[in-house]
mmCIF file of C-alpha atoms and ligand atoms in Angstrom:
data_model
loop_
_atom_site.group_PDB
_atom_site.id
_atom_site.type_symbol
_atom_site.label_atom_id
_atom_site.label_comp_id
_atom_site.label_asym_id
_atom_site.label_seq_id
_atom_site.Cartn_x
_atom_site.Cartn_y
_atom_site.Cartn_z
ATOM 1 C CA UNK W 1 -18.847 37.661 -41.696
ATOM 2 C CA UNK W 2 -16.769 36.029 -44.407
ATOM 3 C CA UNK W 3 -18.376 38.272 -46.895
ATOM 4 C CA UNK W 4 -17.531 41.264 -45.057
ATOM 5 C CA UNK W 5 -13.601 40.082 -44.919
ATOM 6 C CA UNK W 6 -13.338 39.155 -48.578
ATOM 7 C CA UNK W 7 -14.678 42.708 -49.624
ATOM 8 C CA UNK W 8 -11.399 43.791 -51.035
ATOM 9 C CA UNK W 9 -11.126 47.291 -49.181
ATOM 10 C CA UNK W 10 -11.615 44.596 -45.845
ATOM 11 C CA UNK W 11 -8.726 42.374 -47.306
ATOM 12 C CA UNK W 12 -6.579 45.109 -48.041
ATOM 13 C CA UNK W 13 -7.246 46.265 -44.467
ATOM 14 C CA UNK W 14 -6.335 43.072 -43.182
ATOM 15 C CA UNK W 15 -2.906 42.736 -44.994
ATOM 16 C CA UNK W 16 -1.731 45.566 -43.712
ATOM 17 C CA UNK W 17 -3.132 45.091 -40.327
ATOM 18 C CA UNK W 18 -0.819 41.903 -40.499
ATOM 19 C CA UNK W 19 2.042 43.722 -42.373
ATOM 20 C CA UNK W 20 2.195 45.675 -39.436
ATOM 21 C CA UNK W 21 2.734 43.081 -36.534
ATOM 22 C CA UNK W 22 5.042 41.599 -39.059
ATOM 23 C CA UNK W 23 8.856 42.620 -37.501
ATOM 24 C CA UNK W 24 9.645 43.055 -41.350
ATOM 25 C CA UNK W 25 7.119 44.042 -44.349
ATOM 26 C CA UNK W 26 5.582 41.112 -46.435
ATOM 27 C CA UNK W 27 7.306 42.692 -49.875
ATOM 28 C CA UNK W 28 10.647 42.718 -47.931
ATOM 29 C CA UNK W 29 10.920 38.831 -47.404
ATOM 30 C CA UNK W 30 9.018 38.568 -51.079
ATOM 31 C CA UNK W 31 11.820 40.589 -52.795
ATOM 32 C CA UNK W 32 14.935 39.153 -50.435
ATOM 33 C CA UNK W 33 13.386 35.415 -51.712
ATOM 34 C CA UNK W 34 13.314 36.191 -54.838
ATOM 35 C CA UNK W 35 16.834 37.755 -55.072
ATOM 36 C CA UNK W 36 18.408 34.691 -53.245
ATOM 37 C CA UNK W 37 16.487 32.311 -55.335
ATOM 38 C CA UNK W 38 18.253 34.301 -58.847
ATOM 39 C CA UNK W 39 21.892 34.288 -57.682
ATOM 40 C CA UNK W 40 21.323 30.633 -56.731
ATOM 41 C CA UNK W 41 20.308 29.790 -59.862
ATOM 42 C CA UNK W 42 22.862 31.848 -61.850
ATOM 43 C CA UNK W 43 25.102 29.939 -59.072
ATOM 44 C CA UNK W 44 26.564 33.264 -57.765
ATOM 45 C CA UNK W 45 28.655 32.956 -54.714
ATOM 46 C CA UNK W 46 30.124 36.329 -53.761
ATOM 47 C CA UNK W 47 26.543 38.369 -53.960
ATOM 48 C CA UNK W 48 25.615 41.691 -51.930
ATOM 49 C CA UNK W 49 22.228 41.656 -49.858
ATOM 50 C CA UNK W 50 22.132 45.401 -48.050
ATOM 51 C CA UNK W 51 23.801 48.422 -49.819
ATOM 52 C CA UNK W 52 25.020 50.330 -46.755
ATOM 53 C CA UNK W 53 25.074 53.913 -48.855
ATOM 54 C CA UNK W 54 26.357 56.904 -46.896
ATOM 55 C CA UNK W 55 25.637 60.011 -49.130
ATOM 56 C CA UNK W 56 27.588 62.157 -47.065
ATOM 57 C CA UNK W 57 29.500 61.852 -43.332
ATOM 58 C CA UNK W 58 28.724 65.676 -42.415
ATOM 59 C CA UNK W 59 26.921 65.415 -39.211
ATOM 60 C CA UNK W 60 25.104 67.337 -36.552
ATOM 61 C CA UNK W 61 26.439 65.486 -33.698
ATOM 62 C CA UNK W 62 30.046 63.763 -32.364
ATOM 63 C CA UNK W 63 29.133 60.780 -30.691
ATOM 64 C CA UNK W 64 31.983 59.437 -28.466
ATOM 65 C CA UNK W 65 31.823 56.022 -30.043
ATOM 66 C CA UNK W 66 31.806 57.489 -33.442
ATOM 67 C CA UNK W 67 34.545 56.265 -35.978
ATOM 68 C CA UNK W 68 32.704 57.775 -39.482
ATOM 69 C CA UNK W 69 33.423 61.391 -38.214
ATOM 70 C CA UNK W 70 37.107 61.019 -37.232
ATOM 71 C CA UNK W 71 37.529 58.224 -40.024
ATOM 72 C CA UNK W 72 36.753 60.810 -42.605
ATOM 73 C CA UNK W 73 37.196 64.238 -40.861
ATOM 74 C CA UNK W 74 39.000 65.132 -44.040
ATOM 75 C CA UNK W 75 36.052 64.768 -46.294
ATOM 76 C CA UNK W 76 33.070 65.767 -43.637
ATOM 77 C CA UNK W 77 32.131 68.331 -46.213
ATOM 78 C CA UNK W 78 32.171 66.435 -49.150
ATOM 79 C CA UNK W 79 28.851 64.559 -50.777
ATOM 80 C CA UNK W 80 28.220 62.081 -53.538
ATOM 81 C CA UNK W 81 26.119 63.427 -56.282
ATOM 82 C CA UNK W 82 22.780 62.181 -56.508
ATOM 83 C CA UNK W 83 23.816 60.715 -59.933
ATOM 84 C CA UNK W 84 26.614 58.703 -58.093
ATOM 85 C CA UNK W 85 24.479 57.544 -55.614
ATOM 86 C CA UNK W 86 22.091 56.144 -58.403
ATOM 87 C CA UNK W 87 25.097 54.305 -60.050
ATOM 88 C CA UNK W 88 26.255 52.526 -57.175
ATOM 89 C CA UNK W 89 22.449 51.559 -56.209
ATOM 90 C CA UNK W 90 22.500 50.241 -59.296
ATOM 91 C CA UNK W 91 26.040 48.604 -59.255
ATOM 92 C CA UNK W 92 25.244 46.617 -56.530
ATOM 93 C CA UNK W 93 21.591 45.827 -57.055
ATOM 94 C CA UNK W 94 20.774 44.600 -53.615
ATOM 95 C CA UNK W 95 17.204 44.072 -52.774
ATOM 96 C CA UNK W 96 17.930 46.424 -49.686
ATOM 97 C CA UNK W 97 19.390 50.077 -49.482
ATOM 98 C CA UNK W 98 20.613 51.144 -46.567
ATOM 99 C CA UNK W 99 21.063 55.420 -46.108
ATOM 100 C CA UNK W 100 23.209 56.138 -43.680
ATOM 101 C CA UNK W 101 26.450 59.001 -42.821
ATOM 102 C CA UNK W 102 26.934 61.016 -41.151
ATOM 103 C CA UNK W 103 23.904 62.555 -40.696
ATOM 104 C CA UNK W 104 22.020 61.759 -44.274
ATOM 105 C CA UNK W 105 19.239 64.206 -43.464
ATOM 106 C CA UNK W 106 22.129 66.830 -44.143
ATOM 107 C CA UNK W 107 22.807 65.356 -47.626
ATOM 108 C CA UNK W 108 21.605 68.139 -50.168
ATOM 109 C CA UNK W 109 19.486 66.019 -51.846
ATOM 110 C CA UNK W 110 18.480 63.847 -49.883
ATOM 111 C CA UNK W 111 14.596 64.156 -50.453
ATOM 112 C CA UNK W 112 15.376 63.090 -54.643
ATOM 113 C CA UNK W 113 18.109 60.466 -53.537
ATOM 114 C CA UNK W 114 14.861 58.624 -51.500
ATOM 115 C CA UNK W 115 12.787 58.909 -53.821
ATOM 116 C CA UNK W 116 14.662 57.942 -57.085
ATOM 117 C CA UNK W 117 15.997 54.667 -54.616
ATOM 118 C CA UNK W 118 12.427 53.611 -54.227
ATOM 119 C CA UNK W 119 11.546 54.001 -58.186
ATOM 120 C CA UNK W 120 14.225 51.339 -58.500
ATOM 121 C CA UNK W 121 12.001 49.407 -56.400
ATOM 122 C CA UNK W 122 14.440 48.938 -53.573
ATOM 123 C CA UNK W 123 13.611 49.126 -49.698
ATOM 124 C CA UNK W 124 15.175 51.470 -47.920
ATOM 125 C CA UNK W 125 16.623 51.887 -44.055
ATOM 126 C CA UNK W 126 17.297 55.275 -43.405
ATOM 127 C CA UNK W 127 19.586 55.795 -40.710
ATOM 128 C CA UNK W 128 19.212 58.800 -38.833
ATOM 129 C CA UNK W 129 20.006 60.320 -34.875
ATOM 130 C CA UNK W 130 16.890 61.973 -35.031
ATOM 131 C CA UNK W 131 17.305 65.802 -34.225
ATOM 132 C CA UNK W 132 16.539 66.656 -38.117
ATOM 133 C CA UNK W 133 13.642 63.878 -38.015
ATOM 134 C CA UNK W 134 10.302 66.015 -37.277
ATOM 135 C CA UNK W 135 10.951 69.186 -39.491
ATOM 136 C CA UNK W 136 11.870 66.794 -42.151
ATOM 137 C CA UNK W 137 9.134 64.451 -42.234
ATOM 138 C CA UNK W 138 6.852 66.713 -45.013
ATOM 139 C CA UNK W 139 9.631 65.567 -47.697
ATOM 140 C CA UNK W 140 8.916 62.595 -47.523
ATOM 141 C CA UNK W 141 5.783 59.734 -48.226
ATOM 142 C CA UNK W 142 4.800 57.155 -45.749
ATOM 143 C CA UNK W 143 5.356 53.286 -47.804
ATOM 144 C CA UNK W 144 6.048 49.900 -46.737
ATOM 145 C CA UNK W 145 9.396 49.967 -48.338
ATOM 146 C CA UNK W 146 10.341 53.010 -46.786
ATOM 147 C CA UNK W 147 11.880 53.116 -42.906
ATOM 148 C CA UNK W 148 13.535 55.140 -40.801
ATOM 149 C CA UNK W 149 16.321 53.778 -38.284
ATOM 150 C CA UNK W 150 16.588 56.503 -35.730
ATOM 151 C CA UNK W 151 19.341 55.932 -33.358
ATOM 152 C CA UNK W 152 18.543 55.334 -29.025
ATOM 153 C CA UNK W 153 21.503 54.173 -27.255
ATOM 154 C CA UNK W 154 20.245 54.359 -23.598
ATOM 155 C CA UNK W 155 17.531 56.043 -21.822
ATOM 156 C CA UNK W 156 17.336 59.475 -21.589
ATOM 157 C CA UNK W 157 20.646 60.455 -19.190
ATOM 158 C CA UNK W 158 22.405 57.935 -20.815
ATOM 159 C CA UNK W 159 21.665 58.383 -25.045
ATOM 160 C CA UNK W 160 22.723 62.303 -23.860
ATOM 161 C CA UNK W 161 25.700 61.202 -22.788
ATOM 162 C CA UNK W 162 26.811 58.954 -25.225
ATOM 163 C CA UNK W 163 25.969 61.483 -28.027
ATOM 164 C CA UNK W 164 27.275 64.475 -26.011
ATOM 165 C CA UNK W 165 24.033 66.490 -26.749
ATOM 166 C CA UNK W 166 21.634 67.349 -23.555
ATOM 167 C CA UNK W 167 17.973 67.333 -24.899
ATOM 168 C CA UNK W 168 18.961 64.857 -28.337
ATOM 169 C CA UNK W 169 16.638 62.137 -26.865
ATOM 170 C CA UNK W 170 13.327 63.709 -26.565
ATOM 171 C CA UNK W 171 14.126 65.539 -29.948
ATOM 172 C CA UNK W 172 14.233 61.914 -31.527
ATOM 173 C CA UNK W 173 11.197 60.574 -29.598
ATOM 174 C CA UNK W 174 9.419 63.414 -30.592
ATOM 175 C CA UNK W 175 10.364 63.048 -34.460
ATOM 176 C CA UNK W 176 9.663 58.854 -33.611
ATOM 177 C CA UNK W 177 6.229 59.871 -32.650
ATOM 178 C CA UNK W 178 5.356 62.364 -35.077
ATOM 179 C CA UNK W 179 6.522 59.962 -38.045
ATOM 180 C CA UNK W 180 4.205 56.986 -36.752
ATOM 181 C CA UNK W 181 1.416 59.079 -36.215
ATOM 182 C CA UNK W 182 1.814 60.734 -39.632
ATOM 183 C CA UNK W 183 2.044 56.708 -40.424
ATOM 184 C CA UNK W 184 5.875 55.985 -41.498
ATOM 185 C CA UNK W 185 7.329 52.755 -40.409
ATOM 186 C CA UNK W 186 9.600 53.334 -37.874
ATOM 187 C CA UNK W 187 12.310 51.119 -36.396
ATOM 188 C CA UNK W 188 14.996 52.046 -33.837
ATOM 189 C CA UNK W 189 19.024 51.229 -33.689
ATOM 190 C CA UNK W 190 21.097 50.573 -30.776
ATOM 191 C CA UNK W 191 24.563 50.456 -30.418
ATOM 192 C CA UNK W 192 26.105 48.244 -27.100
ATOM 193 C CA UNK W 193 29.299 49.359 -25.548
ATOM 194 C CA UNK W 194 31.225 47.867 -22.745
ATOM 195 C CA UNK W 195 29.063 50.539 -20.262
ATOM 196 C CA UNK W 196 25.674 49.474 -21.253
ATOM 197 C CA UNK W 197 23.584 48.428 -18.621
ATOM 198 C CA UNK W 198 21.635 45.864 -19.315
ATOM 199 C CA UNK W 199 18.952 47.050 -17.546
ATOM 200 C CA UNK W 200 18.577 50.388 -18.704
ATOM 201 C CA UNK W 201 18.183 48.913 -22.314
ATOM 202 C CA UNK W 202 15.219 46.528 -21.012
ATOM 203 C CA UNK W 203 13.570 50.322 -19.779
ATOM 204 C CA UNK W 204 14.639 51.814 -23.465
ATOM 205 C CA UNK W 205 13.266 48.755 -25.349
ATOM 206 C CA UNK W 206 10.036 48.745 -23.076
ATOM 207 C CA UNK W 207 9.455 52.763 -23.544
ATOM 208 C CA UNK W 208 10.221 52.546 -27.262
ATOM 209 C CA UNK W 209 8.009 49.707 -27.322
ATOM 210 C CA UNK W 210 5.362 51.631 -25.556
ATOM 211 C CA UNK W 211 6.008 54.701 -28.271
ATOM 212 C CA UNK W 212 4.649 51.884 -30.944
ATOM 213 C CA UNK W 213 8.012 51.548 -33.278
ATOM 214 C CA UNK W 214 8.277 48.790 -35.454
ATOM 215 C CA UNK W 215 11.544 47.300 -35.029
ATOM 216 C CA UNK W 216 14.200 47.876 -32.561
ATOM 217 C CA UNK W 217 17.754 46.529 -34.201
ATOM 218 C CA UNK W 218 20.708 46.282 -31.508
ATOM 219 C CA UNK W 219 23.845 45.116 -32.041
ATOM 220 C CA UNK W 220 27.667 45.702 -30.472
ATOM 221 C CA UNK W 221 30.148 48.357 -31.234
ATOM 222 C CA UNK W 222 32.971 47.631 -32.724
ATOM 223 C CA UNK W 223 36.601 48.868 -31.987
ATOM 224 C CA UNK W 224 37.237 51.706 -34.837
ATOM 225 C CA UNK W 225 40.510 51.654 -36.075
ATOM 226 C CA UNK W 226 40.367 55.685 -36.021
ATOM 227 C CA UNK W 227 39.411 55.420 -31.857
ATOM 228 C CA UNK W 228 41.442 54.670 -29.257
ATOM 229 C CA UNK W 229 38.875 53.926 -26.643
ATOM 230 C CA UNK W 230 37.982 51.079 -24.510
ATOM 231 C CA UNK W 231 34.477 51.285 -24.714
ATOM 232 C CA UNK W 232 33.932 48.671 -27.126
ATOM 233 C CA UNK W 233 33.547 45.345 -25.889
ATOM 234 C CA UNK W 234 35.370 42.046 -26.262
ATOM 235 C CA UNK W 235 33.706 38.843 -27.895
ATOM 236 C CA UNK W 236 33.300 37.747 -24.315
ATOM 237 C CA UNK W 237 31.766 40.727 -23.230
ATOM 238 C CA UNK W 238 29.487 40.871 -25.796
ATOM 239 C CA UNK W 239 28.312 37.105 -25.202
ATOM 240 C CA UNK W 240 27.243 38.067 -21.372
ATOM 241 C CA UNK W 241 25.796 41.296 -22.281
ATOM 242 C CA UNK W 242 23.732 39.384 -25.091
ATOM 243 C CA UNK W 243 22.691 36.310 -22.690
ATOM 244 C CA UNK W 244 20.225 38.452 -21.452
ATOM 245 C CA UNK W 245 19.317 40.794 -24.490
ATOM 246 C CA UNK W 246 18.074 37.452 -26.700
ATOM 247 C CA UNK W 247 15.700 36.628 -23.999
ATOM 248 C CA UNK W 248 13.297 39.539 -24.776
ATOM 249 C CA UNK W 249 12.827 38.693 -28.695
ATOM 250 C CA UNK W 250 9.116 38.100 -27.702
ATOM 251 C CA UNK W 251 8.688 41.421 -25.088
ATOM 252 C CA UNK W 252 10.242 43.498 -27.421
ATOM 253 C CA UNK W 253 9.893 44.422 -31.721
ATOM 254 C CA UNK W 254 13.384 43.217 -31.660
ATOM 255 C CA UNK W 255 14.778 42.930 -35.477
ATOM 256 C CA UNK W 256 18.164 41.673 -35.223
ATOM 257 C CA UNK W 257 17.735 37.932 -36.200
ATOM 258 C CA UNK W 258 17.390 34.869 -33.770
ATOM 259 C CA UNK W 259 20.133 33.076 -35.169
ATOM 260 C CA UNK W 260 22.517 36.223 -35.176
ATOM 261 C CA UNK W 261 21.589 36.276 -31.649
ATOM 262 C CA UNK W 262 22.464 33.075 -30.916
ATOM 263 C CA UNK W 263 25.665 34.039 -32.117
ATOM 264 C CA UNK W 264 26.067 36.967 -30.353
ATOM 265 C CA UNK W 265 25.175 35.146 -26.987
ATOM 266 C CA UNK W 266 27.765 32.670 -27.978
ATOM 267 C CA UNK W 267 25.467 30.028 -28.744
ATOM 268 C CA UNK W 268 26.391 28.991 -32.351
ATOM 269 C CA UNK W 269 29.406 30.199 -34.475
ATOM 270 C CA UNK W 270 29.241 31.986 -37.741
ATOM 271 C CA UNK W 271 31.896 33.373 -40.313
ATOM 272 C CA UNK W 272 31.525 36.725 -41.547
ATOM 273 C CA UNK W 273 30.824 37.319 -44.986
ATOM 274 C CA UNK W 274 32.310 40.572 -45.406
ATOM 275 C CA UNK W 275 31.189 41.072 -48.741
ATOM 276 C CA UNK W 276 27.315 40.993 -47.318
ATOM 277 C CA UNK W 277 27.152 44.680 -46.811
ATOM 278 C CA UNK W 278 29.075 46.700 -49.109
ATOM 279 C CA UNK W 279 29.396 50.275 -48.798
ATOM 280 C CA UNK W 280 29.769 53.202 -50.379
ATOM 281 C CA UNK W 281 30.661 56.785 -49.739
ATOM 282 C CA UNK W 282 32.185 59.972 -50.803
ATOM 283 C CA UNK W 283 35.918 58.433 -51.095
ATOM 284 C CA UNK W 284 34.229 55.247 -53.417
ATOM 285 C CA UNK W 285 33.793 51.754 -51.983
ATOM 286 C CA UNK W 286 35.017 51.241 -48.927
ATOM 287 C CA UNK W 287 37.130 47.903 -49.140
ATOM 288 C CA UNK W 288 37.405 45.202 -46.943
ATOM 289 C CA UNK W 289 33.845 46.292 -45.018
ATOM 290 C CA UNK W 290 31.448 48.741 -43.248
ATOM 291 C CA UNK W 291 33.827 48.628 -40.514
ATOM 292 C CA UNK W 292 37.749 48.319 -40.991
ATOM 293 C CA UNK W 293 39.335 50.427 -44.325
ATOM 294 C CA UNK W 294 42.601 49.229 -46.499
ATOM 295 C CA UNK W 295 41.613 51.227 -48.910
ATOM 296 C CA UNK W 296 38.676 52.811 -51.507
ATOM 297 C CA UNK W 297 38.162 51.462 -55.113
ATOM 298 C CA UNK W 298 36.360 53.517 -57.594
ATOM 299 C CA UNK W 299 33.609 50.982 -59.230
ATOM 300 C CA UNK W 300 31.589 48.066 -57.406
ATOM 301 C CA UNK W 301 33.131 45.873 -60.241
ATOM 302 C CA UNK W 302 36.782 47.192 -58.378
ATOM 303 C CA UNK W 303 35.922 46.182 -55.229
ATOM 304 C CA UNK W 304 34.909 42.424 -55.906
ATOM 305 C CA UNK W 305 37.638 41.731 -57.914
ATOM 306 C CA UNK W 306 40.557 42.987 -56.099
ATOM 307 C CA UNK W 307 39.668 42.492 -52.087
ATOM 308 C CA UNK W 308 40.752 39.519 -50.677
ATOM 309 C CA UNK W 309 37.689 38.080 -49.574
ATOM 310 C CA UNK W 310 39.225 34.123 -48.498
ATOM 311 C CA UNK W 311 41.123 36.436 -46.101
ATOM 312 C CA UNK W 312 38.716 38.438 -44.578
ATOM 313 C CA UNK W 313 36.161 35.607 -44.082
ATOM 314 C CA UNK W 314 38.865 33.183 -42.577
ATOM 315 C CA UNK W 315 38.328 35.859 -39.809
ATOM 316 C CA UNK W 316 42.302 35.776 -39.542
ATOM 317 C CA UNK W 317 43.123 39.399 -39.887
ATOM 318 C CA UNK W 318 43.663 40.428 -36.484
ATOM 319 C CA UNK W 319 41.522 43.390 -36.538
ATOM 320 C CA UNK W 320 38.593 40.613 -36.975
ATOM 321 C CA UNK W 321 39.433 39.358 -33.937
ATOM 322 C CA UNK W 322 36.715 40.796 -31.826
ATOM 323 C CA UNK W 323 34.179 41.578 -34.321
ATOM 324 C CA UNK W 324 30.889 40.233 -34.106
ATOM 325 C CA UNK W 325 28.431 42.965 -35.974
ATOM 326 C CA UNK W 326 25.546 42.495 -37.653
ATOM 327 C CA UNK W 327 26.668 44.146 -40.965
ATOM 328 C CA UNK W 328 29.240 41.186 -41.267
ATOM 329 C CA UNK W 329 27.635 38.300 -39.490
ATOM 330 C CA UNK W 330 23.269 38.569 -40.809
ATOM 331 C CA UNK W 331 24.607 37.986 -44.062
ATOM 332 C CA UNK W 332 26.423 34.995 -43.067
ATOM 333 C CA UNK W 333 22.743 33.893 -41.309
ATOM 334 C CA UNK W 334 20.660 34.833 -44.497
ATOM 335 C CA UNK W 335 23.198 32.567 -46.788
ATOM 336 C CA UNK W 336 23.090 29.893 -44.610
ATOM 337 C CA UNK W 337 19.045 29.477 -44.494
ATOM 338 C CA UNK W 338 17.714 26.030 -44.697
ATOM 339 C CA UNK W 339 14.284 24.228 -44.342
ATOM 340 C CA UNK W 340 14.313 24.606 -40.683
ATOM 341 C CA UNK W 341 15.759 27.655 -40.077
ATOM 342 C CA UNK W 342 13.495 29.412 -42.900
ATOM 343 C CA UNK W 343 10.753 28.037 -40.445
ATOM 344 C CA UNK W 344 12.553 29.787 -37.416
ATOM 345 C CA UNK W 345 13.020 33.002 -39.484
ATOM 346 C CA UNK W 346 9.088 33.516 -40.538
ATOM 347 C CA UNK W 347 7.416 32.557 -36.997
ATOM 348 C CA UNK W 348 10.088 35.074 -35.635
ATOM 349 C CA UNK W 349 8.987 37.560 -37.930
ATOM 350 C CA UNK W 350 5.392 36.870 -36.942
ATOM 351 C CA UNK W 351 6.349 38.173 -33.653
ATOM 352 C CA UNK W 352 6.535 33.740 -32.304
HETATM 353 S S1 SF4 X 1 25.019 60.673 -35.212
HETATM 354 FE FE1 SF4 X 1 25.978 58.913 -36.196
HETATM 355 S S2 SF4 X 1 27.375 59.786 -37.719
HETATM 356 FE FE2 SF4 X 1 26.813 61.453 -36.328
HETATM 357 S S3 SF4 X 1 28.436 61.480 -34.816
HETATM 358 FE FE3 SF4 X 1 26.795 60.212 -33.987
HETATM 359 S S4 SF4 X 1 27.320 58.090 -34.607
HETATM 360 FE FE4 SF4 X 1 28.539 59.507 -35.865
HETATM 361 S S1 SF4 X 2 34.856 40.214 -39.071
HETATM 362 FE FE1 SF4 X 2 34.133 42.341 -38.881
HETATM 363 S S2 SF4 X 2 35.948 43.575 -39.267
HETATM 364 FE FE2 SF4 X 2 36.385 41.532 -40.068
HETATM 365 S S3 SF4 X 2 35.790 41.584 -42.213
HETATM 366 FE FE3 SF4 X 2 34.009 40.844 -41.058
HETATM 367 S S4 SF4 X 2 32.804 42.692 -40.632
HETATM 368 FE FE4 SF4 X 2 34.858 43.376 -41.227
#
């Protein structure tokens, strides 16, 4: 028996057996270590962990609760060119690329930008709503450091809704299941507004479970400057809704951290570090954060210099008021790992 599960085709087997109960790949946590443990060293404070990278914001949908659309309606038809793309990848050298829009399955070269991103040896999150998924798939090559982020905000009646296209759900499932069987890693994203039920997220989570994704990411809106709606949620609002969403970290692949969690469910308090996630699009980078806009700098070296980052992490702008996403607040968790809460982190991500 031993002998048959050191034979290294067994072993290999076995790795990725594990790998794939894993909530995150093995080489993810191995590169993310490795990165943390170099700016420590070189006693970097101010350092980038996810590129959020939106090649272009063209899109094949208008969500209600979309600000990227309206933000830049201006520049929907404009792109960055692949060799741009490549620069700021490189600029910001984060461990992590994230591809997102828009709708990045529209970007022109979108096949090449994937591919030249993983040379680098980065991993990338691609962020798509799905309806492009299936006929796409032959571009691209099933890897570990490769995974798509398709986008479920409700069941069936409800996703429709909210992305104000009958039939868009079962299009994504259907690209969902054709990727995993064609054996792509395949998490989900989920955005909670003030009208979320509760429960009908427990029956999406169990029925994308069910489907076999990997990871199922969920996180609140936030109040876009560009949209004057009230179907974002207050900090309180979010706290109740997210009571009852940490309780299912063991039913469910759920990827957004414990201790973000906690936060979101008001248990613990965090400070955002804004610089976490930088991003950057057509207009250059997009300065203070994913979320709110003063203005666009040209270079990554730009943007870190001439923010005001003691401002935006006091949390004392009032537009930070009642912002609690994940793009500002995981990076605040990931900097503040310690003995115990490393411990926390890997038996999470062993599905404990
Ligand atoms: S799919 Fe994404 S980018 Fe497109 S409209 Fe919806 S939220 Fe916005
Ligand atoms: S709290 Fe939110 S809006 Fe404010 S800087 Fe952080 S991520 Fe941006």
């Amino acid at each position: 028996m031993w002998r048959t599960v050191t034979h290294p085709i067994c072993l290999s087997l076995l790795a990725r057996e594990s790998e794939r109960r894993m909530r995150f790949p093995l080489s993810l946590y191995v590169s993310m270590g490795g990165y943390l443990l170099k700016k420590s060293l070189q006693r970097q404070d101010r350092y980038p962990l996810v590129l959020m990278l939106e090649p272009t914001h063209r899109c094949n949908l208008s969500c209600s609760g979309c600000g990227r659309i309206r933000e830049y309606q201006e520049t929907l038809d404009q792109e960055m060119t692949l060799e741009e793309c490549l620069l700021a990848v490189q600029e910001a050298n984060t461990p992590v690329v994230t591809i997102t829009g828009g709708e990045p399955l529209l970007y022109s070269r979108v096949d090449e930008l994937v591919r030249q991103v993983l040379k680098h040896g980065k991993h990338v999150y691609f962020c798509t709503n799905g309806l492009l998924l299936e006929e796409s798939l032959h571009l691209f090559q099933p890897q570990s450091r490769f995974t798509w982020n398709v986008h479920f905000d409700g069941t069936e009646p409800v996703h429709d809704r909210v992305i104000c296209r009958r039939g868009g759900f079962q299009k994504a499932l259907a690209g969902v299941r054709t990727a995993r069987a064609r054996g792509f890693r395949v998490s989900t994203n989920t955005t909670v507004y003030r009208e979320t039920d509760v429960a009908d997220l427990e029956k999406l989570f169990q029925q994308l479970t069910d489907t076999g994704v990997d990871g199922i990411l969920v996180a609140p809106g936030f109040s876009y400057e560009h949209l004057n709606s009230d179907m974002f949620l207050t900090r309180r609002e979010i706290m109740e809704k997210f009571r009852h969403i940490r309780r299912w970290t063991r039913r469910f692949p759920l990827i957004s951290n414990p201790i973000y969690l906690d936060f979101l469910a008001g248990q613990i308090t965090l400070q955002c570090t804004p610089w976490g996630n930088p991003t950057c699009n057509p207009r250059g980078w997009k300065s203070p954060c994913y979320l709110i806009t003063d203005t666009h700098y040209p270079s990554y070296a730009e943007f870190m210099e001439r923010t005001d980052w003691d401002h935006f992490a006091s949390g004392k702008d009032p537009r930070c008021a009642q912002c609690m996403v994940h793009c500002g607040y995981e990076p605040t968790v990931v900097r503040q790992l310690n003995g115990r809460n490393l411990l926390r982190m890997l038996r999470w991500n062993l599905n404990g």
